[in-house]
Amino acid sequence: MRNVINRGFASEAAFVEARTSDGLTVDGIVEQRWPILDEGEGDWKSHAAAIAQSIQIIKKRLQWKKIMVRLDVLSAELNRPDLWDDPVHAGKVSREHGGLMGKLKEVRGLEQELLEQIDMLKLAREENDEELELESMKALLLTRRSAKEKEHVALLSGDHDSCSCFIEVQAGAGGTESMDWASMVMQMYKMWAQSRDFRVTVVDEMPGEIAGIKRATLKVDGDYAFGYAKAEVGVHRLVRISPFDSAKRRHTSFAAVAVIPILDDASSHVQINESDLRIERFRSGGPGGQHANTTESAVRIVHIPTGVTATSQNERSQHMNKAMAMAVLQSRLDQLEMARQAQMNAQHTQSLTEISWGNQIRTYVLHPYRMVKDLRTNYEVSDPDSVLEGDLDGFILSFLSASLDKHGDDL
Amino acid sequence: MGKLHRKTLETGVEGLGDSYFTESLALSTPPDDPDPLDSNLLLRELQWLLQDATGDVGRSQNPDLVPLRADLGDLYGLWRERVLERRPFQYVVGCEHWRDLVLWVGEGVLIPRPETEVVVDLVREVVIGRSGRGDGEEVWADLGTGSGAIAVGMGGVVGERGRVVATDLSEVAVKVARFNVERYALKDKVQIRQGSWFEPLEDVKGKLTGLVSNPPYIPSRNLPGLQAEVGRYEPKLALDGGESGMDHLIHLCEGSVSYLKPGGFFAFETNGDEQSEFLVDFMVSKLENSFRDVKAVADFAGIKRFVTGFRS
């Protein structure tokens, strides 16, 4: 069995770049600089150039060079005879190897597909087979579309991108107006999550005295929830005439958003000692017990060594609130640990996952004009209502591609 | 049954507003109520009511329509009872979420409290600590089981060798508890017997591995001043602890001497600090040498809610 696996890894290094029958490679196609026209226009060269360009973008986003280096390291690990002496480590290595190999094969498959289709098309022309030519053109067009889709998928290739996540919204200074803004932001994410078919629950919500919220924690369940939501980390600014100001003046308020991945690999969780926890019933009062009938069973957990706290109040039993608060606490501590490790590894200090409460990322202007503008990408739309109703994908995708595509040297 | 437009459900309370529910919310805090309901809590209860009342959306043929388990008018009636007559929410929806369980409750049984969930955790700790010791059957008892909450909860944690016997004097409680036991397919694990405290337990006298109870512990003089939901709706039998509130607790402590086997564990819920401290003292000094490691254990609100220990 091991021999078979070893042969598999060895053949990996011996990869030969794919070519068409007349020697054209994917990079070669890019170098031709054939004009890329709309899908309905142009000949096969336009499609081929578009696909080749997508392949380059995908490779860049996947950080292709790094993947190759990493694969070499992992293959060497897998070939060690004592690998399975530590089954947890071995599992991690083989999972990561499998994941990267999957990406590798997908991109190479796409390259292969493109070159074969070009060969097919040329053959059809040489033999004047119109039917085959039409079919090949159709196939090329389909490949072009799927390559474009894979560009999007490649945006979400970060370590924890596939995880579910918590989104935390906190009102800035400025009283009721900014608390109202914070609740608008929370509503925006609820609707965004629903539109993507993520399951969204309010874990913890501290209402403002008059309106809005002081802070809230949403749990967003679904594939790649973190990958998308991490683009929203930062401070969101609102400019409008405040409905809470009788003098009808223009106000500027802020809400900070943090996004924390829920790691699905239990072995990467920070170990929590039960004895380090203080578990409190939140917002309780009075004698309790048989005296009180209440559906309120909120729980707050304090992690004494770090001072990190987590609260859950919307579950229907104390036990479930405790479990949810523990999950929040676990993610926060995991996040702390990741930040600590990132600091040691300078390369990752630019990481998207870092909570950067100080950074203003987007402005929403409702008055005197109407516009939402992302300060990182300059992406803007003139219809704030649709954005506040959760239409965020334009902002998210433009930010993800901008931040990934700027690392030009990774191809 | 009724149908509710999905849009209405997603937009939540406002969507139903004009005709029904906001009216009730507006009524939720009558200005003369000395003990007003918290509107945030009510809003959450309303969402849960809708959650409980709506069926599985996936099974609906038209994705825009959500099947309802009860007619909207009936739901409105239920909600009015909740808000205007202060009927406990758990009786209104007929269930209480407790630990990871959903238990049937209704008038005639005490609605299990969040604090009491901890009793099951206390038992679980003991079971884990005992694992590997002995190999015989282990019998656990829950006295005055009410809805059967603790008994069902224990059924899930007492391990392969463990089984649970629970008693209650009330016929209604026995019926409800049996239903909840069957609901969690614990019929072979948890047995409900009708009778007062230890009376139905003659066959396991001196053999109990553990004994827990959340007996009535409110001093009789405090009953008239109870929160409306409790005082008006919940059974006095499950609340009234006699003049000092400790009539039943003392009875249970004394009974534990003869019903627990040596090393057997007990946990009782009490009215709080004063009762717990008294009980600890009572068990250590009055029932001397019968128990060891007797201590008061706090709930999550920091109130000494439980007394635990072991038969010597």
PDB file of C-alpha atoms in Angstrom, chain A residues 166 272 277 301-303 306 308-310 324-334:
ATOM      1  CA  PHE A 166     -19.420  34.584  14.116  1.00  0.00           C
ATOM      2  CA  ILE A 272      -9.658  25.269  27.647  1.00  0.00           C
ATOM      3  CA  LEU A 277     -13.836  29.376  33.654  1.00  0.00           C
ATOM      4  CA  ILE A 301     -18.635  32.601  30.580  1.00  0.00           C
ATOM      5  CA  VAL A 302     -15.466  34.358  31.640  1.00  0.00           C
ATOM      6  CA  HIS A 303     -12.104  32.851  30.755  1.00  0.00           C
ATOM      7  CA  THR A 306      -7.336  36.029  29.417  1.00  0.00           C
ATOM      8  CA  VAL A 308     -12.167  36.932  27.390  1.00  0.00           C
ATOM      9  CA  THR A 309     -15.919  36.638  27.898  1.00  0.00           C
ATOM     10  CA  ALA A 310     -18.746  35.163  25.871  1.00  0.00           C
ATOM     11  CA  MET A 324     -23.344  28.279  22.642  1.00  0.00           C
ATOM     12  CA  ALA A 325     -21.383  30.638  24.899  1.00  0.00           C
ATOM     13  CA  MET A 326     -18.646  27.994  25.096  1.00  0.00           C
ATOM     14  CA  ALA A 327     -18.549  27.831  21.301  1.00  0.00           C
ATOM     15  CA  VAL A 328     -18.196  31.616  21.107  1.00  0.00           C
ATOM     16  CA  LEU A 329     -15.502  31.567  23.786  1.00  0.00           C
ATOM     17  CA  GLN A 330     -13.649  28.773  21.996  1.00  0.00           C
ATOM     18  CA  SER A 331     -13.635  30.727  18.742  1.00  0.00           C
ATOM     19  CA  ARG A 332     -12.477  33.907  20.458  1.00  0.00           C
ATOM     20  CA  LEU A 333      -9.625  32.104  22.153  1.00  0.00           C
ATOM     21  CA  ASP A 334      -8.724  30.343  18.892  1.00  0.00           C
TER      22      ASP A 334
END
